[in-house]
C-alpha cells in the first residue's frame, strides 16, 4: 500500500497486537497515514478501534508491534507521543471539567512550552512572553472552533457538542502533525455533524493528517480519502470509500452473517442501518456515563424545590 | 420558635414564618434591637464570679460587648427597611435573611449568656434585670425579623443568600480602597478581640464564636462578601499589602506575649497547610503523612541551631542558611518518598504516605544512640534551641519600637509573617502558570492530562517536592519558637496541632485550592481548642463531627474556590465570569474574620 514516499508517511503502525489476558482486542493491525490525508477507521462495537487508538497514543503498551511517527519509533508513553506530534480526543469526553475553556486549551499547549516552576516563581520577561503567546495561540484556536466567546466558562458547563469541539481545540493546541479523533460526532445532531465535517476539512487544510473513528457512515464516506475496517480486532479491508462500501465482507461483519448475492446498491444502506443501531447504542452508553451526575443533581434540585414549596 | 406557622392570613399572602403585618415587624425589630443595646449597659448578674464581670451599670463588658455588637448589627440592617439613605449598601437586596441572622446572633449571645449564668452560678435567681431585658428584647427582634416576607416562607429562606442582589454602585477608586481598608481593619479587630479573650473565659469565647458565625453569615446573606471579594480582586495588590500590614500590626496590639505565641503558631500551621494545599488542593494527591515534612525541616534547623543537645552542637548556622537547610532536607525527603510512591494513584498513595509519615516519627525515635546511631536524641528530642539572630537582632529579646514593646513571640510572629508572605506569593505564582495548570489538569483527569503531553510523574513530583520544602521552611522557624523539638507531634492524628490530620482538616475546612482557605482553616482549628480548654479532650471527636458536617453542608470548604463551588453546587448560575477568582486575594488577617 505504501506508494507514497517515506517522508510523506506520518503514521506507520505495523503488526500492532493488544491482548487483555485471553482476549485479543487488536490483532496484528497495519495502518499508515500520509500527510494531507483523512483516514477513517470503522467497525462494529467492540471491534477494537478505541483500543487501537490507545495503542497508538501510548495509553496501552501494545503486546506486539510498533508504531512510528514520521519515521521514528514511538515509545509507549502518552506524553512522549503527544510531544512527538500525535494528539487525540476521547470517545467519552475527557475535558478538565473544572477548568475554564481557555485553561483547557492552555493545558494542551503544555508540550510546546517549557516554562518550569522556577520561571513561574521568578516571572521573568521570558515567562511573561511565553504566557502571552500561549494565550494568544489558545484564543486563535478557540476562534477557529467558534468558542472564543465562551473562553471563561467552565468546560463542564458547555453543551455536549461544544465539549467535543473543545476537545479538538485542546488537541490542536499541542500543534500535532496527526490528529486522532474517536467518534467526534457521537451524540451530535445532524447540523452539528455537518459543522464537524467542515471542521475536520479545515484541520486537514492546516496540514494536519487526521485519523478518525466514527459510526456515522455518511460522515466517514464524505470525509475520508481512505477507510480501514476493523472487525474483531483484525483489519478486514482498507481502501477508498467506494471499495469499502462495495465490499460484501464489511456488510457481513456488521450484520453478523454472510450476505450473499445482495445487490450492490443496498450494501451501503444495510451497513448504515446496522451502524445507526450501533451509534444509537453507543450514544446511549455515552450519555449514561456523562449525564449520570447531572441527573443526580437534578433529582437533588427537585428535592430542595419540594422542600421549599412545603 | 413555637410560633412557627406557614399558614398565612387571608389578608396578607406573602409567605413568612410569623404572621404579623410588615409595619409591626419593622417596629418589633427596631424595639428589640434598641432594647438589646440598652440592656448591655445594665447589670446582668450580681456577682463578678461569672467570667467577664457583667455586674456593672453604665458600660458593657465581656459577653455584653458581644450582645451590643449583635444588637447594633441588627439595628443597622433593620434601618435598611426604612430606606434610610446612606445605609442601603448594608442590605442591597432588602432581603429578610441578613436581618434574621443578625437578630439570631444577638439572640444567641443573650440567651447563651443568660443560660450560662444560670448554669454556672446555680439557677435563674442569679440573673439581674438586665439579663431578662436582653433576652426579651433579642427575642422580640428575632420574631420581628421572622415576620418579614421571604420568597418561600420556610425557615430555610431566612438562612439563604439573597437572590437578586442589585449590582453595586460604581464607587470612586478611593472609596473602593477605603471599603477594602475598612473591611481589613474590621477583620483585624475581630481577630484581635477573639485572641484576646482570656483562656479561662470559655463562655465569652463561645459567645464570640456565636456572634462571629451568625454575623458573618448575615453579611454573606446580604451579598456583602461577594461585593467585598469583587473589590478585593480589583485591587489585588492593595488588598494583599493591606492584609499583611494588618497582620503586622497585630503583635503591636497585644500587651501579652502569650497571644503573640498563639499568633505565631497559627501562622506556622497556616503556612504548612498552604504548602499541603499545593499537594492536595491543586494536584489532588491525598497526602496523609505531610507532618513528616514539617518534622524534617524542624529537625534540620534544630540540628544546625547550635543547641548543645544537637549531634552537631558546634555548628550554628545563620538563619538564612538554616532555612535553606531545612527546605533542602524536606525537599530531599519529599523526593525520596515521592519517587517510589507517586506512581500510585488515589487510595494507594494515601496509604503509602500515611506509612511514610509514621516511618519518619519512628525513625527519629530510634536514632537515639541505643537502637540506632545517635542523631536525633530519640524521644528526648533536641532541647534548648538558641534564638534566631537576624541582622544582629536577637529574636529572643524584647525590643522597643516607639511606644510598643515587641516581645519574643512577637518577634517570631513578624519573622513568620514574612515567610507566610513568601509562601503565599509562591503559591499564587505557581498555581497561575504552566506548571500550576498541569497540576490542576492531573487533579481533574490524569489520563487526559498525560494524553495532553504532561509527564504526570514529573509534575506530581514537583508538586510534592514544592509542598515538602514549604513545610520545611515553616519548620525551621517552628524549631526556634518552641525552644525544643521532639518527635511526638509529627504523627498522623493527635491532640497537639501540627499533625497530618490537623493540617489536612485545615485545608479541607478552609477551602481546597485557595490561599485564604487553609490559613482560615488553620486559624479556626488552632484557636478554638486553645480558647475552649474543656474541648481539648474531645478535640479529635470534635474534628470528626465538624468535618462530617462540613462535607454534608459545604463540601467546598468555607472559602470556596470558584471551581470547587461549581463542582458541588451544580445548579448555581455562578459560571458567568464577571468577577474574577476571589481566591487569589491574599490575607492573613482576613483569616481572622
Ligand atoms: N482495558 C481493557 N481490559 C480488558 N478488555 C478491554 C480493555 N479495553 C478494551 N477491552 C476490550 O477490547 C474490546 C475492544 O474494545 P474497544 O473499546 O476498543 O472497541 P471499539 O471498537 O472502540 O468499540 P465502540 O465502537 O463501542 O467504541 C472489547 O471487547 C473490550 O471489552
Ligand atoms: Mg471505541
mmCIF file with all atom_site columns, N, CA and C in Angstrom, chain A residues 64-110:
data_model
loop_
_atom_site.group_PDB
_atom_site.id
_atom_site.type_symbol
_atom_site.label_atom_id
_atom_site.label_alt_id
_atom_site.label_comp_id
_atom_site.label_asym_id
_atom_site.label_entity_id
_atom_site.label_seq_id
_atom_site.pdbx_PDB_ins_code
_atom_site.Cartn_x
_atom_site.Cartn_y
_atom_site.Cartn_z
_atom_site.occupancy
_atom_site.B_iso_or_equiv
_atom_site.pdbx_formal_charge
_atom_site.auth_seq_id
_atom_site.auth_comp_id
_atom_site.auth_asym_id
_atom_site.auth_atom_id
_atom_site.pdbx_PDB_model_num
ATOM 1   N N  . UNK A 1 64  ? 2.358   -6.618 20.981 1.00 0.00 ? 64  UNK A N  1
ATOM 2   C CA . UNK A 1 64  ? 3.328   -6.782 19.895 1.00 0.00 ? 64  UNK A CA 1
ATOM 3   C C  . UNK A 1 64  ? 3.171   -5.617 18.938 1.00 0.00 ? 64  UNK A C  1
ATOM 4   N N  . UNK A 1 65  ? 4.173   -5.456 18.078 1.00 0.00 ? 65  UNK A N  1
ATOM 5   C CA . UNK A 1 65  ? 4.083   -4.467 17.023 1.00 0.00 ? 65  UNK A CA 1
ATOM 6   C C  . UNK A 1 65  ? 4.715   -3.146 17.406 1.00 0.00 ? 65  UNK A C  1
ATOM 7   N N  . UNK A 1 66  ? 4.879   -2.288 16.407 1.00 0.00 ? 66  UNK A N  1
ATOM 8   C CA . UNK A 1 66  ? 5.448   -0.985 16.727 1.00 0.00 ? 66  UNK A CA 1
ATOM 9   C C  . UNK A 1 66  ? 4.736   0.133  15.962 1.00 0.00 ? 66  UNK A C  1
ATOM 10  N N  . UNK A 1 67  ? 4.839   1.312  16.535 1.00 0.00 ? 67  UNK A N  1
ATOM 11  C CA . UNK A 1 67  ? 4.188   2.482  15.969 1.00 0.00 ? 67  UNK A CA 1
ATOM 12  C C  . UNK A 1 67  ? 5.265   3.508  15.701 1.00 0.00 ? 67  UNK A C  1
ATOM 13  N N  . UNK A 1 68  ? 5.334   4.015  14.465 1.00 0.00 ? 68  UNK A N  1
ATOM 14  C CA . UNK A 1 68  ? 6.307   5.088  14.248 1.00 0.00 ? 68  UNK A CA 1
ATOM 15  C C  . UNK A 1 68  ? 5.625   6.312  13.660 1.00 0.00 ? 68  UNK A C  1
ATOM 16  N N  . UNK A 1 69  ? 6.178   7.450  14.059 1.00 0.00 ? 69  UNK A N  1
ATOM 17  C CA . UNK A 1 69  ? 5.652   8.736  13.619 1.00 0.00 ? 69  UNK A CA 1
ATOM 18  C C  . UNK A 1 69  ? 6.745   9.431  12.826 1.00 0.00 ? 69  UNK A C  1
ATOM 19  N N  . UNK A 1 70  ? 6.458   9.725  11.569 1.00 0.00 ? 70  UNK A N  1
ATOM 20  C CA . UNK A 1 70  ? 7.425   10.347 10.669 1.00 0.00 ? 70  UNK A CA 1
ATOM 21  C C  . UNK A 1 70  ? 8.780   9.655  10.725 1.00 0.00 ? 70  UNK A C  1
ATOM 22  N N  . UNK A 1 71  ? 8.733   8.336  10.714 1.00 0.00 ? 71  UNK A N  1
ATOM 23  C CA . UNK A 1 71  ? 9.970   7.582  10.610 1.00 0.00 ? 71  UNK A CA 1
ATOM 24  C C  . UNK A 1 71  ? 10.641  7.191  11.909 1.00 0.00 ? 71  UNK A C  1
ATOM 25  N N  . UNK A 1 72  ? 10.231  7.811  13.043 1.00 0.00 ? 72  UNK A N  1
ATOM 26  C CA . UNK A 1 72  ? 10.848  7.407  14.310 1.00 0.00 ? 72  UNK A CA 1
ATOM 27  C C  . UNK A 1 72  ? 9.864   6.572  15.119 1.00 0.00 ? 72  UNK A C  1
ATOM 28  N N  . UNK A 1 73  ? 10.388  5.515  15.723 1.00 0.00 ? 73  UNK A N  1
ATOM 29  C CA . UNK A 1 73  ? 9.540   4.633  16.509 1.00 0.00 ? 73  UNK A CA 1
ATOM 30  C C  . UNK A 1 73  ? 9.159   5.340  17.805 1.00 0.00 ? 73  UNK A C  1
ATOM 31  N N  . UNK A 1 74  ? 7.859   5.275  18.158 1.00 0.00 ? 74  UNK A N  1
ATOM 32  C CA . UNK A 1 74  ? 7.384   5.990  19.347 1.00 0.00 ? 74  UNK A CA 1
ATOM 33  C C  . UNK A 1 74  ? 7.509   5.122  20.585 1.00 0.00 ? 74  UNK A C  1
ATOM 34  N N  . UNK A 1 75  ? 7.991   5.694  21.690 1.00 0.00 ? 75  UNK A N  1
ATOM 35  C CA . UNK A 1 75  ? 7.950   4.959  22.953 1.00 0.00 ? 75  UNK A CA 1
ATOM 36  C C  . UNK A 1 75  ? 6.510   4.933  23.451 1.00 0.00 ? 75  UNK A C  1
ATOM 37  N N  . UNK A 1 76  ? 6.076   3.871  24.118 1.00 0.00 ? 76  UNK A N  1
ATOM 38  C CA . UNK A 1 76  ? 4.678   3.798  24.553 1.00 0.00 ? 76  UNK A CA 1
ATOM 39  C C  . UNK A 1 76  ? 4.411   4.628  25.804 1.00 0.00 ? 76  UNK A C  1
ATOM 40  N N  . UNK A 1 77  ? 4.707   5.903  25.737 1.00 0.00 ? 77  UNK A N  1
ATOM 41  C CA . UNK A 1 77  ? 4.411   6.807  26.859 1.00 0.00 ? 77  UNK A CA 1
ATOM 42  C C  . UNK A 1 77  ? 3.545   7.938  26.305 1.00 0.00 ? 77  UNK A C  1
ATOM 43  N N  . UNK A 1 78  ? 2.339   8.139  26.848 1.00 0.00 ? 78  UNK A N  1
ATOM 44  C CA . UNK A 1 78  ? 1.425   9.116  26.256 1.00 0.00 ? 78  UNK A CA 1
ATOM 45  C C  . UNK A 1 78  ? 2.035   10.495 26.070 1.00 0.00 ? 78  UNK A C  1
ATOM 46  N N  . UNK A 1 79  ? 2.772   10.974 27.106 1.00 0.00 ? 79  UNK A N  1
ATOM 47  C CA . UNK A 1 79  ? 3.239   12.354 26.978 1.00 0.00 ? 79  UNK A CA 1
ATOM 48  C C  . UNK A 1 79  ? 4.313   12.485 25.900 1.00 0.00 ? 79  UNK A C  1
ATOM 49  N N  . UNK A 1 80  ? 5.090   11.406 25.684 1.00 0.00 ? 80  UNK A N  1
ATOM 50  C CA . UNK A 1 80  ? 6.117   11.462 24.645 1.00 0.00 ? 80  UNK A CA 1
ATOM 51  C C  . UNK A 1 80  ? 5.485   11.377 23.263 1.00 0.00 ? 80  UNK A C  1
ATOM 52  N N  . UNK A 1 81  ? 4.408   10.604 23.163 1.00 0.00 ? 81  UNK A N  1
ATOM 53  C CA . UNK A 1 81  ? 3.703   10.506 21.887 1.00 0.00 ? 81  UNK A CA 1
ATOM 54  C C  . UNK A 1 81  ? 3.135   11.875 21.503 1.00 0.00 ? 81  UNK A C  1
ATOM 55  N N  . UNK A 1 82  ? 2.536   12.541 22.488 1.00 0.00 ? 82  UNK A N  1
ATOM 56  C CA . UNK A 1 82  ? 1.980   13.871 22.215 1.00 0.00 ? 82  UNK A CA 1
ATOM 57  C C  . UNK A 1 82  ? 3.089   14.838 21.843 1.00 0.00 ? 82  UNK A C  1
ATOM 58  N N  . UNK A 1 83  ? 4.191   14.727 22.548 1.00 0.00 ? 83  UNK A N  1
ATOM 59  C CA . UNK A 1 83  ? 5.320   15.604 22.271 1.00 0.00 ? 83  UNK A CA 1
ATOM 60  C C  . UNK A 1 83  ? 5.820   15.379 20.850 1.00 0.00 ? 83  UNK A C  1
ATOM 61  N N  . UNK A 1 84  ? 5.833   14.106 20.435 1.00 0.00 ? 84  UNK A N  1
ATOM 62  C CA . UNK A 1 84  ? 6.302   13.791 19.085 1.00 0.00 ? 84  UNK A CA 1
ATOM 63  C C  . UNK A 1 84  ? 5.387   14.406 18.032 1.00 0.00 ? 84  UNK A C  1
ATOM 64  N N  . UNK A 1 85  ? 4.100   14.518 18.334 1.00 0.00 ? 85  UNK A N  1
ATOM 65  C CA . UNK A 1 85  ? 3.220   15.174 17.367 1.00 0.00 ? 85  UNK A CA 1
ATOM 66  C C  . UNK A 1 85  ? 1.917   14.464 17.079 1.00 0.00 ? 85  UNK A C  1
ATOM 67  N N  . UNK A 1 86  ? 1.494   13.559 17.946 1.00 0.00 ? 86  UNK A N  1
ATOM 68  C CA . UNK A 1 86  ? 0.189   12.927 17.755 1.00 0.00 ? 86  UNK A CA 1
ATOM 69  C C  . UNK A 1 86  ? -0.723  13.406 18.884 1.00 0.00 ? 86  UNK A C  1
ATOM 70  N N  . UNK A 1 87  ? -1.865  13.978 18.528 1.00 0.00 ? 87  UNK A N  1
ATOM 71  C CA . UNK A 1 87  ? -2.806  14.423 19.554 1.00 0.00 ? 87  UNK A CA 1
ATOM 72  C C  . UNK A 1 87  ? -4.109  13.665 19.352 1.00 0.00 ? 87  UNK A C  1
ATOM 73  N N  . UNK A 1 88  ? -4.911  13.599 20.403 1.00 0.00 ? 88  UNK A N  1
ATOM 74  C CA . UNK A 1 88  ? -6.127  12.805 20.284 1.00 0.00 ? 88  UNK A CA 1
ATOM 75  C C  . UNK A 1 88  ? -7.297  13.411 21.063 1.00 0.00 ? 88  UNK A C  1
ATOM 76  N N  . UNK A 1 89  ? -8.484  12.919 20.739 1.00 0.00 ? 89  UNK A N  1
ATOM 77  C CA . UNK A 1 89  ? -9.659  13.193 21.567 1.00 0.00 ? 89  UNK A CA 1
ATOM 78  C C  . UNK A 1 89  ? -10.172 11.853 22.070 1.00 0.00 ? 89  UNK A C  1
ATOM 79  N N  . UNK A 1 90  ? -11.115 11.915 22.989 1.00 0.00 ? 90  UNK A N  1
ATOM 80  C CA . UNK A 1 90  ? -11.594 10.674 23.604 1.00 0.00 ? 90  UNK A CA 1
ATOM 81  C C  . UNK A 1 90  ? -13.043 10.406 23.239 1.00 0.00 ? 90  UNK A C  1
ATOM 82  N N  . UNK A 1 91  ? -13.367 9.118  23.184 1.00 0.00 ? 91  UNK A N  1
ATOM 83  C CA . UNK A 1 91  ? -14.723 8.711  22.844 1.00 0.00 ? 91  UNK A CA 1
ATOM 84  C C  . UNK A 1 91  ? -15.729 9.233  23.871 1.00 0.00 ? 91  UNK A C  1
ATOM 85  N N  . UNK A 1 92  ? -15.414 9.009  25.175 1.00 0.00 ? 92  UNK A N  1
ATOM 86  C CA . UNK A 1 92  ? -16.248 9.634  26.202 1.00 0.00 ? 92  UNK A CA 1
ATOM 87  C C  . UNK A 1 92  ? -15.468 10.833 26.700 1.00 0.00 ? 92  UNK A C  1
ATOM 88  N N  . UNK A 1 93  ? -15.964 11.990 26.351 1.00 0.00 ? 93  UNK A N  1
ATOM 89  C CA . UNK A 1 93  ? -15.256 13.260 26.535 1.00 0.00 ? 93  UNK A CA 1
ATOM 90  C C  . UNK A 1 93  ? -14.484 13.317 27.855 1.00 0.00 ? 93  UNK A C  1
ATOM 91  N N  . UNK A 1 94  ? -13.223 13.669 27.755 1.00 0.00 ? 94  UNK A N  1
ATOM 92  C CA . UNK A 1 94  ? -12.409 13.782 28.964 1.00 0.00 ? 94  UNK A CA 1
ATOM 93  C C  . UNK A 1 94  ? -11.785 15.158 29.037 1.00 0.00 ? 94  UNK A C  1
ATOM 94  N N  . UNK A 1 95  ? -12.625 16.153 29.236 1.00 0.00 ? 95  UNK A N  1
ATOM 95  C CA . UNK A 1 95  ? -12.105 17.507 29.433 1.00 0.00 ? 95  UNK A CA 1
ATOM 96  C C  . UNK A 1 95  ? -11.720 17.667 30.898 1.00 0.00 ? 95  UNK A C  1
ATOM 97  N N  . UNK A 1 96  ? -10.977 18.735 31.193 1.00 0.00 ? 96  UNK A N  1
ATOM 98  C CA . UNK A 1 96  ? -10.706 19.072 32.589 1.00 0.00 ? 96  UNK A CA 1
ATOM 99  C C  . UNK A 1 96  ? -11.903 19.884 33.066 1.00 0.00 ? 96  UNK A C  1
ATOM 100 N N  . UNK A 1 97  ? -12.842 19.176 33.674 1.00 0.00 ? 97  UNK A N  1
ATOM 101 C CA . UNK A 1 97  ? -14.186 19.711 33.870 1.00 0.00 ? 97  UNK A CA 1
ATOM 102 C C  . UNK A 1 97  ? -14.205 21.018 34.638 1.00 0.00 ? 97  UNK A C  1
ATOM 103 N N  . UNK A 1 98  ? -13.342 21.151 35.642 1.00 0.00 ? 98  UNK A N  1
ATOM 104 C CA . UNK A 1 98  ? -13.399 22.346 36.474 1.00 0.00 ? 98  UNK A CA 1
ATOM 105 C C  . UNK A 1 98  ? -12.363 23.385 36.089 1.00 0.00 ? 98  UNK A C  1
ATOM 106 N N  . UNK A 1 99  ? -11.900 23.315 34.868 1.00 0.00 ? 99  UNK A N  1
ATOM 107 C CA . UNK A 1 99  ? -11.048 24.386 34.361 1.00 0.00 ? 99  UNK A CA 1
ATOM 108 C C  . UNK A 1 99  ? -11.856 25.139 33.314 1.00 0.00 ? 99  UNK A C  1
ATOM 109 N N  . UNK A 1 100 ? -11.468 26.375 33.062 1.00 0.00 ? 100 UNK A N  1
ATOM 110 C CA . UNK A 1 100 ? -12.210 27.131 32.062 1.00 0.00 ? 100 UNK A CA 1
ATOM 111 C C  . UNK A 1 100 ? -11.856 26.616 30.667 1.00 0.00 ? 100 UNK A C  1
ATOM 112 N N  . UNK A 1 101 ? -12.638 27.041 29.709 1.00 0.00 ? 101 UNK A N  1
ATOM 113 C CA . UNK A 1 101 ? -12.419 26.644 28.325 1.00 0.00 ? 101 UNK A CA 1
ATOM 114 C C  . UNK A 1 101 ? -11.005 27.023 27.887 1.00 0.00 ? 101 UNK A C  1
ATOM 115 N N  . UNK A 1 102 ? -10.623 28.260 28.205 1.00 0.00 ? 102 UNK A N  1
ATOM 116 C CA . UNK A 1 102 ? -9.292  28.733 27.821 1.00 0.00 ? 102 UNK A CA 1
ATOM 117 C C  . UNK A 1 102 ? -8.199  27.903 28.489 1.00 0.00 ? 102 UNK A C  1
ATOM 118 N N  . UNK A 1 103 ? -8.378  27.634 29.777 1.00 0.00 ? 103 UNK A N  1
ATOM 119 C CA . UNK A 1 103 ? -7.365  26.862 30.502 1.00 0.00 ? 103 UNK A CA 1
ATOM 120 C C  . UNK A 1 103 ? -7.201  25.467 29.915 1.00 0.00 ? 103 UNK A C  1
ATOM 121 N N  . UNK A 1 104 ? -8.307  24.877 29.485 1.00 0.00 ? 104 UNK A N  1
ATOM 122 C CA . UNK A 1 104 ? -8.224  23.562 28.855 1.00 0.00 ? 104 UNK A CA 1
ATOM 123 C C  . UNK A 1 104 ? -7.297  23.607 27.659 1.00 0.00 ? 104 UNK A C  1
ATOM 124 N N  . UNK A 1 105 ? -7.473  24.628 26.834 1.00 0.00 ? 105 UNK A N  1
ATOM 125 C CA . UNK A 1 105 ? -6.637  24.725 25.639 1.00 0.00 ? 105 UNK A CA 1
ATOM 126 C C  . UNK A 1 105 ? -5.186  25.017 26.030 1.00 0.00 ? 105 UNK A C  1
ATOM 127 N N  . UNK A 1 106 ? -5.018  25.838 27.070 1.00 0.00 ? 106 UNK A N  1
ATOM 128 C CA . UNK A 1 106 ? -3.661  26.148 27.526 1.00 0.00 ? 106 UNK A CA 1
ATOM 129 C C  . UNK A 1 106 ? -2.938  24.879 27.984 1.00 0.00 ? 106 UNK A C  1
ATOM 130 N N  . UNK A 1 107 ? -3.673  23.983 28.643 1.00 0.00 ? 107 UNK A N  1
ATOM 131 C CA . UNK A 1 107 ? -3.047  22.729 29.055 1.00 0.00 ? 107 UNK A CA 1
ATOM 132 C C  . UNK A 1 107 ? -2.580  21.961 27.819 1.00 0.00 ? 107 UNK A C  1
ATOM 133 N N  . UNK A 1 108 ? -3.361  22.054 26.754 1.00 0.00 ? 108 UNK A N  1
ATOM 134 C CA . UNK A 1 108 ? -2.967  21.393 25.519 1.00 0.00 ? 108 UNK A CA 1
ATOM 135 C C  . UNK A 1 108 ? -1.634  21.897 24.986 1.00 0.00 ? 108 UNK A C  1
ATOM 136 N N  . UNK A 1 109 ? -1.268  23.117 25.347 1.00 0.00 ? 109 UNK A N  1
ATOM 137 C CA . UNK A 1 109 ? -0.014  23.678 24.850 1.00 0.00 ? 109 UNK A CA 1
ATOM 138 C C  . UNK A 1 109 ? 1.193   23.244 25.675 1.00 0.00 ? 109 UNK A C  1
ATOM 139 N N  . UNK A 1 110 ? 0.939   22.400 26.647 1.00 0.00 ? 110 UNK A N  1
ATOM 140 C CA . UNK A 1 110 ? 1.998   22.022 27.589 1.00 0.00 ? 110 UNK A CA 1
ATOM 141 C C  . UNK A 1 110 ? 3.295   21.605 26.901 1.00 0.00 ? 110 UNK A C  1
#
